[in-house]
Amino acid sequence: MKQQLFKCLPVALAALFVGGAAQAQTQTPASTSATQEFSTWSIGVNAGVLSPLSPLGGKNDFSNWKSSFGYGLSIKKQFTPYFALKLDGIRGKLKGDNSEPYESGQTVTGGNSAYETDLSYAATLSAQVNMFNIDMFRKQDVLQLYLSAGAGLAGYKPTVTDAAGATTDFAGGKSISELVIPVGLGAKFRVSEKINFDLGWSVYFVDGDNLDGTYRNNNSDKFNYAHAGLEFALGKGKQLAYHNPVAATYDEAVAAKQLAGSLKSDLDNQKAENAKLRSEMDDLLKDSDGDGVADKLDKCPGTPGNTVVDGAGCPLVTPKPVEKVIITEEDRRVVRDAIKNLEFDLGKATIRSKSFPTLNRVANLLVTKNFSLKLAGHTDNTGSAALNMRLSKERAESVKAYLVSQGVNASRVEATGYGLTQPIATNKTAAGRQKNRRVEFTLY
């Protein structure tokens, strides 16, 4: 078993580094609020007390144990907030004698009277499990409780003293290697973003009865190590060991609920605005007698059906003969000026007053030269397609209604809405969207 463990321990160490490298390659760097980069590697230094006994059962070979100074190093890879693999190494001395009886009152006679063991190393690979975060509503806690268990090798040289006071090296002074199984618990405090204070206690079960250089009581030897130390987190980001997924999920749920409430409020406001806009447009474009002139502009309401009316909604007594005319460059300039200066209230079909002078020149052009005009309304892609189609139609109709109010024959003006279907520029910029919100004039 010892030879196999010698072979397996380097493999376990290699697996610790390879597994960490593989996880680092697959981890997505922090790019959004939903993805976060964490620090998963750490190194530690510690010092404490080595004692050659265990409170977990079994009788020690010597009745009186003594505490000695010990120290160690560690390397840890955190795979999840709750699980890590930790490579530990400790050194120190273990001492005991029979100067006092056992707690049962039994005294030890004969054989070795004392020993001192130089623990050259105890190298172990352990799984460490974080029990829980103290506050489930904090994403980064400061206190952590953990349990650990693993396996490894210990190398040591016992020196024994017999009843006559003679001191000898056990096993001829050669170093002994044995399998050890550490079981421990501890508490860790985060004192800064990259430094932790660690308090721990571990019991090492030795696969042999030679740690104290004495075969007695027919049981394997044990020792324990109580330590305090500092752990230093490596790399960027917060420590994964202190990350609380429960609290993070709770925060995300709260944020999602707040966002949903905000979106619902915006939707309700938009619906109310749309309803108001529809009401205003219905009132503006209402034509009770169907003569093509809105009631607000109709000076002769109640005109019979199929009656040809003028721009004021009154019947034409003698239709003017149609004259063939030629559209000049000056005529086109008048139309271009009207298009350039045409503005509406935001999200409405109400024409702003600054547009009236150029529209008046278009109206005069249509009346004096007997032209016909096609109005084509267009919008950008803000809002739904149905809303934009309706708004474009209503804006074209609004321009028609104004021209008719200035004396233009309603039958000579055609108003059509195309919504967002015919952009002339990109909708990804404010300037592009401004160009797409337009009403085109076509003389014929």
Short mmCIF file of C-alpha atoms in Angstrom, two decimals:
data_model
loop_
_atom_site.label_atom_id
_atom_site.label_comp_id
_atom_site.label_asym_id
_atom_site.label_seq_id
_atom_site.Cartn_x
_atom_site.Cartn_y
_atom_site.Cartn_z
CA MET A 1 0.00 0.00 0.00
CA LYS A 2 2.84 2.38 0.84
CA GLN A 3 4.44 1.96 -2.59
CA GLN A 4 1.12 2.54 -4.31
CA LEU A 5 0.55 5.69 -2.29
CA PHE A 6 3.99 7.00 -3.22
CA LYS A 7 2.96 6.63 -6.85
CA CYS A 8 -0.55 8.07 -6.42
CA LEU A 9 0.33 11.20 -4.45
CA PRO A 10 2.22 12.94 -7.33
CA VAL A 11 -0.65 11.98 -9.63
CA ALA A 12 -3.15 13.55 -7.22
CA LEU A 13 -1.04 16.71 -7.08
CA ALA A 14 -0.90 16.87 -10.88
CA ALA A 15 -4.65 16.36 -11.08
CA LEU A 16 -5.18 19.29 -8.72
CA PHE A 17 -3.30 21.65 -11.06
CA VAL A 18 -4.65 20.20 -14.32
CA GLY A 19 -8.24 20.33 -13.04
CA GLY A 20 -7.78 23.94 -12.02
CA ALA A 21 -6.28 24.84 -15.40
CA ALA A 22 -9.14 23.16 -17.25
CA GLN A 23 -11.70 25.05 -15.21
CA ALA A 24 -9.86 28.33 -15.81
CA GLN A 25 -10.00 27.74 -19.60
CA THR A 26 -13.75 27.11 -19.56
CA GLN A 27 -14.61 29.95 -17.19
CA THR A 28 -16.08 32.96 -18.99
CA PRO A 29 -14.47 36.29 -17.99
CA ALA A 30 -16.74 38.88 -16.41
CA SER A 31 -18.52 40.64 -19.27
CA THR A 32 -22.02 41.14 -17.97
CA SER A 33 -23.76 41.47 -14.66
CA ALA A 34 -24.76 37.87 -14.91
CA THR A 35 -21.24 36.51 -15.38
CA GLN A 36 -18.48 37.01 -12.80
CA GLU A 37 -14.85 35.98 -12.58
CA PHE A 38 -13.73 34.50 -9.26
CA SER A 39 -10.43 33.85 -7.52
CA THR A 40 -10.11 30.06 -7.03
CA TRP A 41 -6.44 29.44 -6.09
CA SER A 42 -4.93 30.25 -2.70
CA ILE A 43 -1.81 29.53 -0.63
CA GLY A 44 -1.57 29.45 3.14
CA VAL A 45 0.92 29.47 6.00
CA ASN A 46 0.12 28.30 9.51
CA ALA A 47 1.61 27.44 12.89
CA GLY A 48 0.23 25.74 15.92
CA VAL A 49 0.41 22.88 18.40
CA LEU A 50 1.22 19.22 17.65
CA SER A 51 0.01 16.66 20.19
CA PRO A 52 0.47 12.84 20.04
CA LEU A 53 -3.09 11.83 20.93
CA SER A 54 -6.64 11.72 19.65
CA PRO A 55 -9.92 12.32 21.48
CA LEU A 56 -11.69 10.14 18.91
CA GLY A 57 -11.01 6.81 20.64
CA GLY A 58 -8.13 4.37 21.20
CA LYS A 59 -5.51 4.21 23.96
CA ASN A 60 -2.15 5.94 23.53
CA ASP A 61 1.08 4.02 24.05
CA PHE A 62 2.29 6.63 26.57
CA SER A 63 0.19 7.95 29.41
CA ASN A 64 1.47 11.54 29.39
CA TRP A 65 1.42 13.49 26.13
CA LYS A 66 3.18 16.80 25.55
CA SER A 67 2.43 19.64 23.16
CA SER A 68 5.05 20.85 20.70
CA PHE A 69 5.33 23.57 18.11
CA GLY A 70 4.35 22.75 14.53
CA TYR A 71 4.06 24.70 11.28
CA GLY A 72 2.88 24.12 7.75
CA LEU A 73 2.06 25.30 4.22
CA SER A 74 -0.96 24.69 1.99
CA ILE A 75 -2.18 25.08 -1.59
CA LYS A 76 -5.91 25.06 -2.30
CA LYS A 77 -8.06 24.95 -5.43
CA GLN A 78 -11.72 25.99 -4.96
CA PHE A 79 -13.99 24.25 -7.50
CA THR A 80 -17.37 25.48 -6.22
CA PRO A 81 -18.41 27.74 -3.32
CA TYR A 82 -18.78 24.59 -1.24
CA PHE A 83 -16.00 22.21 -2.39
CA ALA A 84 -12.21 22.45 -2.68
CA LEU A 85 -9.11 20.24 -2.84
CA LYS A 86 -6.31 21.22 -0.51
CA LEU A 87 -2.66 20.06 -0.43
CA ASP A 88 -1.18 20.40 3.08
CA GLY A 89 2.31 19.92 4.48
CA ILE A 90 3.23 20.17 8.17
CA ARG A 91 6.36 19.65 10.29
CA GLY A 92 7.22 19.56 13.99
CA LYS A 93 7.92 17.27 16.92
CA LEU A 94 5.81 14.83 18.94
CA LYS A 95 6.68 14.00 22.57
CA GLY A 96 5.35 11.83 25.38
CA ASP A 97 6.34 9.84 28.47
CA ASN A 98 4.92 7.74 31.29
CA SER A 99 5.55 10.18 34.13
CA GLU A 100 1.83 10.20 34.97
CA PRO A 101 -0.80 7.42 35.03
CA TYR A 102 -3.62 7.15 32.48
CA GLU A 103 -6.89 8.90 33.34
CA SER A 104 -8.21 5.49 34.42
CA GLY A 105 -5.49 5.36 37.10
CA GLN A 106 -3.47 2.64 35.36
CA THR A 107 0.29 3.13 35.45
CA VAL A 108 2.75 1.95 32.82
CA THR A 109 5.69 -0.17 33.86
CA GLY A 110 8.47 -1.66 31.81
CA GLY A 111 9.41 -0.91 28.25
CA ASN A 112 10.17 2.59 27.00
CA SER A 113 9.55 5.44 29.39
CA ALA A 114 9.59 8.37 26.94
CA TYR A 115 9.95 9.26 23.27
CA GLU A 116 10.48 12.18 20.94
CA THR A 117 9.57 11.93 17.24
CA ASP A 118 10.84 14.31 14.59
CA LEU A 119 7.92 14.66 12.16
CA SER A 120 9.86 15.49 9.01
CA TYR A 121 6.68 15.91 6.98
CA ALA A 122 3.03 15.00 6.77
CA ALA A 123 1.87 15.69 3.19
CA THR A 124 -1.82 15.12 2.50
CA LEU A 125 -4.42 15.85 -0.18
CA SER A 126 -7.84 16.57 1.36
CA ALA A 127 -11.33 17.45 0.24
CA GLN A 128 -12.62 20.52 2.07
CA VAL A 129 -16.37 21.13 2.31
CA ASN A 130 -17.77 24.50 3.36
CA MET A 131 -20.78 23.85 5.54
CA PHE A 132 -22.83 26.99 4.86
CA ASN A 133 -22.71 30.77 4.62
CA ILE A 134 -23.74 32.46 7.84
CA ASP A 135 -26.04 35.02 6.15
CA MET A 136 -27.97 33.62 3.17
CA PHE A 137 -28.83 37.15 1.96
CA ARG A 138 -25.21 38.30 1.64
CA LYS A 139 -23.43 37.47 -1.61
CA GLN A 140 -19.97 37.69 0.02
CA ASP A 141 -19.80 36.53 3.66
CA VAL A 142 -16.99 36.97 6.20
CA LEU A 143 -17.25 33.74 8.24
CA GLN A 144 -17.09 30.18 7.00
CA LEU A 145 -17.18 26.79 8.75
CA TYR A 146 -15.65 23.77 7.04
CA LEU A 147 -14.92 20.03 7.34
CA SER A 148 -12.05 18.18 5.65
CA ALA A 149 -10.83 14.63 5.10
CA GLY A 150 -8.15 13.10 2.91
CA ALA A 151 -5.06 10.91 2.74
CA GLY A 152 -1.31 11.23 2.37
CA LEU A 153 2.11 10.25 3.67
CA ALA A 154 3.99 11.07 6.85
CA GLY A 155 7.74 10.72 7.31
CA TYR A 156 9.21 10.65 10.81
CA LYS A 157 12.13 9.50 12.99
CA PRO A 158 11.30 8.35 16.57
CA THR A 159 13.83 8.44 19.40
CA VAL A 160 12.96 6.43 22.54
CA THR A 161 14.21 6.44 26.10
CA ASP A 162 14.10 3.18 28.06
CA ALA A 163 13.47 2.69 31.79
CA ALA A 164 17.22 3.01 32.52
CA GLY A 165 17.36 6.41 30.78
CA ALA A 166 19.22 5.20 27.69
CA THR A 167 18.23 6.92 24.43
CA THR A 168 18.18 5.10 21.09
CA ASP A 169 17.03 5.83 17.55
CA PHE A 170 14.09 3.66 16.55
CA ALA A 171 14.61 1.75 13.28
CA GLY A 172 18.30 2.54 13.34
CA GLY A 173 17.73 6.24 12.79
CA LYS A 174 16.08 5.67 9.41
CA SER A 175 13.05 7.69 8.41
CA ILE A 176 9.75 5.81 8.51
CA SER A 177 7.00 6.50 5.98
CA GLU A 178 3.40 5.63 6.72
CA LEU A 179 -0.04 6.30 5.29
CA VAL A 180 -1.94 8.98 7.24
CA ILE A 181 -5.60 9.94 7.04
CA PRO A 182 -6.41 13.47 8.30
CA VAL A 183 -9.91 14.45 9.45
CA GLY A 184 -10.48 18.03 10.49
CA LEU A 185 -12.73 21.02 10.98
CA GLY A 186 -12.20 24.74 11.20
CA ALA A 187 -13.44 28.29 10.84
CA LYS A 188 -12.20 30.84 8.36
CA PHE A 189 -12.59 34.63 8.58
CA ARG A 190 -12.24 36.94 5.56
CA VAL A 191 -10.24 39.93 6.85
CA SER A 192 -9.82 41.53 3.40
CA GLU A 193 -10.68 40.75 -0.21
CA LYS A 194 -7.56 38.59 -0.61
CA ILE A 195 -6.59 37.53 2.94
CA ASN A 196 -8.31 35.05 5.27
CA PHE A 197 -7.58 34.14 8.90
CA ASP A 198 -7.82 30.38 9.38
CA LEU A 199 -8.39 28.46 12.63
CA GLY A 200 -8.32 24.68 12.23
CA TRP A 201 -7.88 21.38 14.02
CA SER A 202 -7.10 18.02 12.40
CA VAL A 203 -6.59 14.49 13.70
CA TYR A 204 -4.10 12.35 11.74
CA PHE A 205 -4.68 8.58 11.86
CA VAL A 206 -1.40 6.74 11.17
CA ASP A 207 -1.43 3.37 9.44
CA GLY A 208 1.08 1.92 11.90
CA ASP A 209 2.02 1.64 15.59
CA ASN A 210 5.50 3.07 15.31
CA LEU A 211 4.98 6.86 15.48
CA ASP A 212 6.19 6.82 19.10
CA GLY A 213 8.80 4.08 18.54
CA THR A 214 6.84 1.73 20.79
CA TYR A 215 4.46 -1.18 20.13
CA ARG A 216 1.93 -1.19 22.93
CA ASN A 217 -1.88 -1.37 23.32
CA ASN A 218 -2.19 -3.03 19.89
CA ASN A 219 -3.58 -0.01 18.05
CA SER A 220 -2.44 2.44 15.38
CA ASP A 221 -0.96 5.71 16.50
CA LYS A 222 -2.57 9.12 16.13
CA PHE A 223 -1.65 12.76 16.49
CA ASN A 224 -3.48 16.06 16.11
CA TYR A 225 -2.57 19.52 14.90
CA ALA A 226 -4.38 22.68 16.06
CA HIS A 227 -3.29 25.69 14.08
CA ALA A 228 -3.87 29.34 13.19
CA GLY A 229 -2.73 30.84 9.93
CA LEU A 230 -3.24 33.17 7.00
CA GLU A 231 -4.56 32.24 3.58
CA PHE A 232 -3.82 34.41 0.53
CA ALA A 233 -6.17 34.32 -2.47
CA LEU A 234 -4.51 34.45 -5.90
CA GLY A 235 -5.78 35.91 -9.16
CA LYS A 236 -8.46 38.42 -10.03
CA GLY A 237 -12.01 38.64 -8.77
CA LYS A 238 -13.67 37.87 -5.47
CA GLN A 239 -13.04 34.59 -3.66
CA LEU A 240 -15.26 31.77 -4.91
CA ALA A 241 -15.20 30.17 -1.45
CA TYR A 242 -17.15 33.09 0.02
CA HIS A 243 -19.57 33.46 -2.88
CA ASN A 244 -23.19 32.75 -1.91
CA PRO A 245 -25.20 31.55 -4.97
CA VAL A 246 -28.44 31.64 -2.97
CA ALA A 247 -28.07 35.35 -2.21
CA ALA A 248 -26.98 36.10 -5.79
CA THR A 249 -30.06 34.30 -7.16
CA TYR A 250 -32.28 36.21 -4.73
CA ASP A 251 -30.84 39.55 -5.89
CA GLU A 252 -31.36 38.60 -9.54
CA ALA A 253 -34.99 37.65 -8.84
CA VAL A 254 -35.61 40.98 -7.06
CA ALA A 255 -34.03 42.90 -9.96
CA ALA A 256 -36.10 40.96 -12.50
CA LYS A 257 -39.29 41.71 -10.57
CA GLN A 258 -38.45 45.41 -10.42
CA LEU A 259 -37.68 45.44 -14.16
CA ALA A 260 -40.99 43.71 -14.94
CA GLY A 261 -42.86 46.29 -12.88
CA SER A 262 -41.08 49.13 -14.68
CA LEU A 263 -41.85 47.64 -18.11
CA LYS A 264 -45.52 47.19 -17.20
CA SER A 265 -45.73 50.81 -16.07
CA ASP A 266 -44.15 51.98 -19.35
CA LEU A 267 -46.56 49.81 -21.33
CA ASP A 268 -49.58 51.18 -19.48
CA ASN A 269 -48.39 54.75 -20.10
CA GLN A 270 -47.88 54.02 -23.80
CA LYS A 271 -51.36 52.50 -24.08
CA ALA A 272 -52.88 55.58 -22.47
CA GLU A 273 -50.94 57.85 -24.83
CA ASN A 274 -52.04 55.81 -27.85
CA ALA A 275 -55.67 55.96 -26.76
CA LYS A 276 -55.43 59.73 -26.39
CA LEU A 277 -53.80 60.02 -29.81
CA ARG A 278 -56.50 57.91 -31.44
CA SER A 279 -59.21 60.04 -29.83
CA GLU A 280 -57.59 63.26 -31.06
CA MET A 281 -57.17 61.90 -34.59
CA ASP A 282 -60.76 60.60 -34.75
CA ASP A 283 -61.99 64.03 -33.70
CA LEU A 284 -59.70 65.78 -36.20
CA LEU A 285 -60.55 63.60 -39.21
CA LYS A 286 -64.27 63.05 -38.59
CA ASP A 287 -66.25 63.59 -41.85
CA SER A 288 -69.97 63.15 -41.19
CA ASP A 289 -71.22 63.83 -44.75
CA GLY A 290 -68.43 61.88 -46.44
CA ASP A 291 -67.45 64.68 -48.83
CA GLY A 292 -63.75 64.38 -48.04
CA VAL A 293 -63.62 67.53 -45.90
CA ALA A 294 -63.28 67.11 -42.12
CA ASP A 295 -66.17 68.43 -40.06
CA LYS A 296 -63.95 71.00 -38.39
CA LEU A 297 -63.11 72.49 -41.82
CA ASP A 298 -66.43 71.82 -43.60
CA LYS A 299 -68.32 75.10 -44.23
CA CYS A 300 -71.23 73.27 -45.87
CA PRO A 301 -72.06 70.27 -43.62
CA GLY A 302 -74.63 67.74 -44.74
CA THR A 303 -73.65 67.77 -48.43
CA PRO A 304 -75.48 64.98 -50.33
CA GLY A 305 -73.47 61.95 -51.36
CA ASN A 306 -71.43 62.01 -54.61
CA THR A 307 -71.45 65.82 -54.63
CA VAL A 308 -68.27 67.44 -55.85
CA VAL A 309 -67.17 69.97 -53.25
CA ASP A 310 -64.46 72.53 -52.96
CA GLY A 311 -61.85 72.74 -50.21
CA ALA A 312 -64.37 74.26 -47.83
CA GLY A 313 -66.82 71.38 -48.30
CA CYS A 314 -69.29 73.37 -50.44
CA PRO A 315 -70.67 72.08 -53.77
CA LEU A 316 -68.95 73.27 -56.93
CA VAL A 317 -71.45 75.05 -59.20
CA THR A 318 -69.34 74.97 -62.36
CA PRO A 319 -66.34 72.64 -62.37
CA LYS A 320 -63.31 74.26 -63.84
CA PRO A 321 -61.94 72.64 -66.98
CA VAL A 322 -58.82 70.59 -66.48
CA GLU A 323 -55.84 72.32 -67.90
CA LYS A 324 -52.72 70.50 -68.92
CA VAL A 325 -49.80 72.08 -67.14
CA ILE A 326 -46.08 71.45 -66.90
CA ILE A 327 -44.34 70.99 -63.54
CA THR A 328 -41.38 73.37 -63.41
CA GLU A 329 -38.24 73.26 -61.27
CA GLU A 330 -39.66 76.15 -59.25
CA ASP A 331 -42.77 74.07 -58.52
CA ARG A 332 -40.57 71.22 -57.28
CA ARG A 333 -38.60 73.63 -55.09
CA VAL A 334 -41.82 74.78 -53.40
CA VAL A 335 -42.64 71.13 -52.61
CA ARG A 336 -39.10 70.41 -51.36
CA ASP A 337 -39.27 73.39 -49.00
CA ALA A 338 -42.58 72.12 -47.62
CA ILE A 339 -41.13 68.66 -47.00
CA LYS A 340 -38.01 70.13 -45.39
CA ASN A 341 -39.96 72.35 -42.97
CA LEU A 342 -42.77 69.90 -42.14
CA GLU A 343 -42.83 69.03 -38.41
CA PHE A 344 -45.34 67.26 -36.15
CA ASP A 345 -45.79 67.11 -32.39
CA LEU A 346 -43.93 64.14 -30.89
CA GLY A 347 -45.86 60.89 -31.46
CA LYS A 348 -48.87 62.80 -32.90
CA ALA A 349 -50.30 63.92 -36.24
CA THR A 350 -50.61 67.55 -35.15
CA ILE A 351 -48.73 69.85 -37.57
CA ARG A 352 -46.57 72.47 -35.89
CA SER A 353 -47.28 76.08 -36.81
CA LYS A 354 -43.79 76.65 -38.21
CA SER A 355 -44.74 74.36 -41.11
CA PHE A 356 -47.78 76.43 -42.21
CA PRO A 357 -45.98 79.04 -44.45
CA THR A 358 -44.41 76.43 -46.76
CA LEU A 359 -47.59 74.34 -46.78
CA ASN A 360 -49.52 77.46 -47.76
CA ARG A 361 -47.26 77.87 -50.81
CA VAL A 362 -47.93 74.23 -51.78
CA ALA A 363 -51.69 74.85 -51.41
CA ASN A 364 -51.45 77.94 -53.61
CA LEU A 365 -49.50 75.93 -56.19
CA LEU A 366 -52.16 73.22 -56.30
CA VAL A 367 -55.00 75.73 -56.62
CA THR A 368 -53.43 78.00 -59.23
CA LYS A 369 -51.92 75.31 -61.45
CA ASN A 370 -54.54 72.62 -60.95
CA PHE A 371 -51.94 70.02 -59.87
CA SER A 372 -52.70 66.77 -58.09
CA LEU A 373 -50.62 65.67 -55.11
CA LYS A 374 -49.80 62.31 -53.53
CA LEU A 375 -48.85 62.33 -49.83
CA ALA A 376 -46.90 59.33 -48.46
CA GLY A 377 -46.41 59.12 -44.68
CA HIS A 378 -43.41 57.21 -43.21
CA THR A 379 -42.05 56.56 -39.69
CA ASP A 380 -38.98 55.07 -37.99
CA ASN A 381 -39.06 51.68 -36.21
CA THR A 382 -39.82 53.02 -32.71
CA GLY A 383 -42.95 51.30 -31.39
CA SER A 384 -45.04 48.54 -32.93
CA ALA A 385 -45.57 48.14 -36.68
CA ALA A 386 -49.35 48.61 -36.31
CA LEU A 387 -48.93 51.86 -34.38
CA ASN A 388 -46.42 53.23 -36.91
CA MET A 389 -48.68 52.31 -39.85
CA ARG A 390 -51.58 54.13 -38.26
CA LEU A 391 -49.46 57.18 -37.31
CA SER A 392 -48.01 57.49 -40.83
CA LYS A 393 -51.51 57.36 -42.36
CA GLU A 394 -52.85 59.90 -39.89
CA ARG A 395 -49.97 62.32 -40.54
CA ALA A 396 -50.51 62.12 -44.30
CA GLU A 397 -54.24 62.71 -43.75
CA SER A 398 -53.44 65.65 -41.46
CA VAL A 399 -51.38 67.32 -44.21
CA LYS A 400 -54.19 66.67 -46.69
CA ALA A 401 -56.74 68.18 -44.31
CA TYR A 402 -54.63 71.32 -43.92
CA LEU A 403 -54.18 71.76 -47.68
CA VAL A 404 -57.90 71.30 -48.22
CA SER A 405 -58.55 73.95 -45.56
CA GLN A 406 -56.48 76.31 -47.69
CA GLY A 407 -58.74 75.82 -50.68
CA VAL A 408 -57.26 72.74 -52.33
CA ASN A 409 -59.71 70.34 -53.99
CA ALA A 410 -59.81 67.26 -51.73
CA SER A 411 -60.23 64.97 -54.72
CA ARG A 412 -56.84 66.07 -56.00
CA VAL A 413 -54.94 65.01 -52.88
CA GLU A 414 -54.20 61.35 -52.10
CA ALA A 415 -52.95 60.45 -48.62
CA THR A 416 -51.31 57.06 -47.89
CA GLY A 417 -49.39 55.68 -44.90
CA TYR A 418 -46.51 53.20 -45.19
CA GLY A 419 -45.41 53.02 -41.53
CA LEU A 420 -41.87 51.74 -41.02
CA THR A 421 -41.74 49.64 -44.20
CA GLN A 422 -39.82 52.08 -46.46
CA PRO A 423 -36.87 53.58 -44.52
CA ILE A 424 -34.43 55.82 -46.40
CA ALA A 425 -31.76 55.69 -43.66
CA THR A 426 -30.67 53.46 -40.80
CA ASN A 427 -32.87 53.25 -37.72
CA LYS A 428 -29.83 52.56 -35.50
CA THR A 429 -29.02 56.27 -35.06
CA ALA A 430 -31.06 59.29 -34.01
CA ALA A 431 -30.16 61.09 -37.26
CA GLY A 432 -31.30 58.11 -39.32
CA ARG A 433 -34.57 57.80 -37.44
CA GLN A 434 -35.16 61.55 -37.95
CA LYS A 435 -34.82 61.09 -41.73
CA ASN A 436 -37.22 58.17 -41.71
CA ARG A 437 -39.95 60.20 -39.96
CA ARG A 438 -41.23 62.05 -43.05
CA VAL A 439 -44.14 62.81 -45.36
CA GLU A 440 -43.23 62.71 -49.07
CA PHE A 441 -44.97 65.01 -51.61
CA THR A 442 -45.31 63.89 -55.24
CA LEU A 443 -46.76 66.34 -57.82
CA TYR A 444 -48.51 65.00 -60.90
#
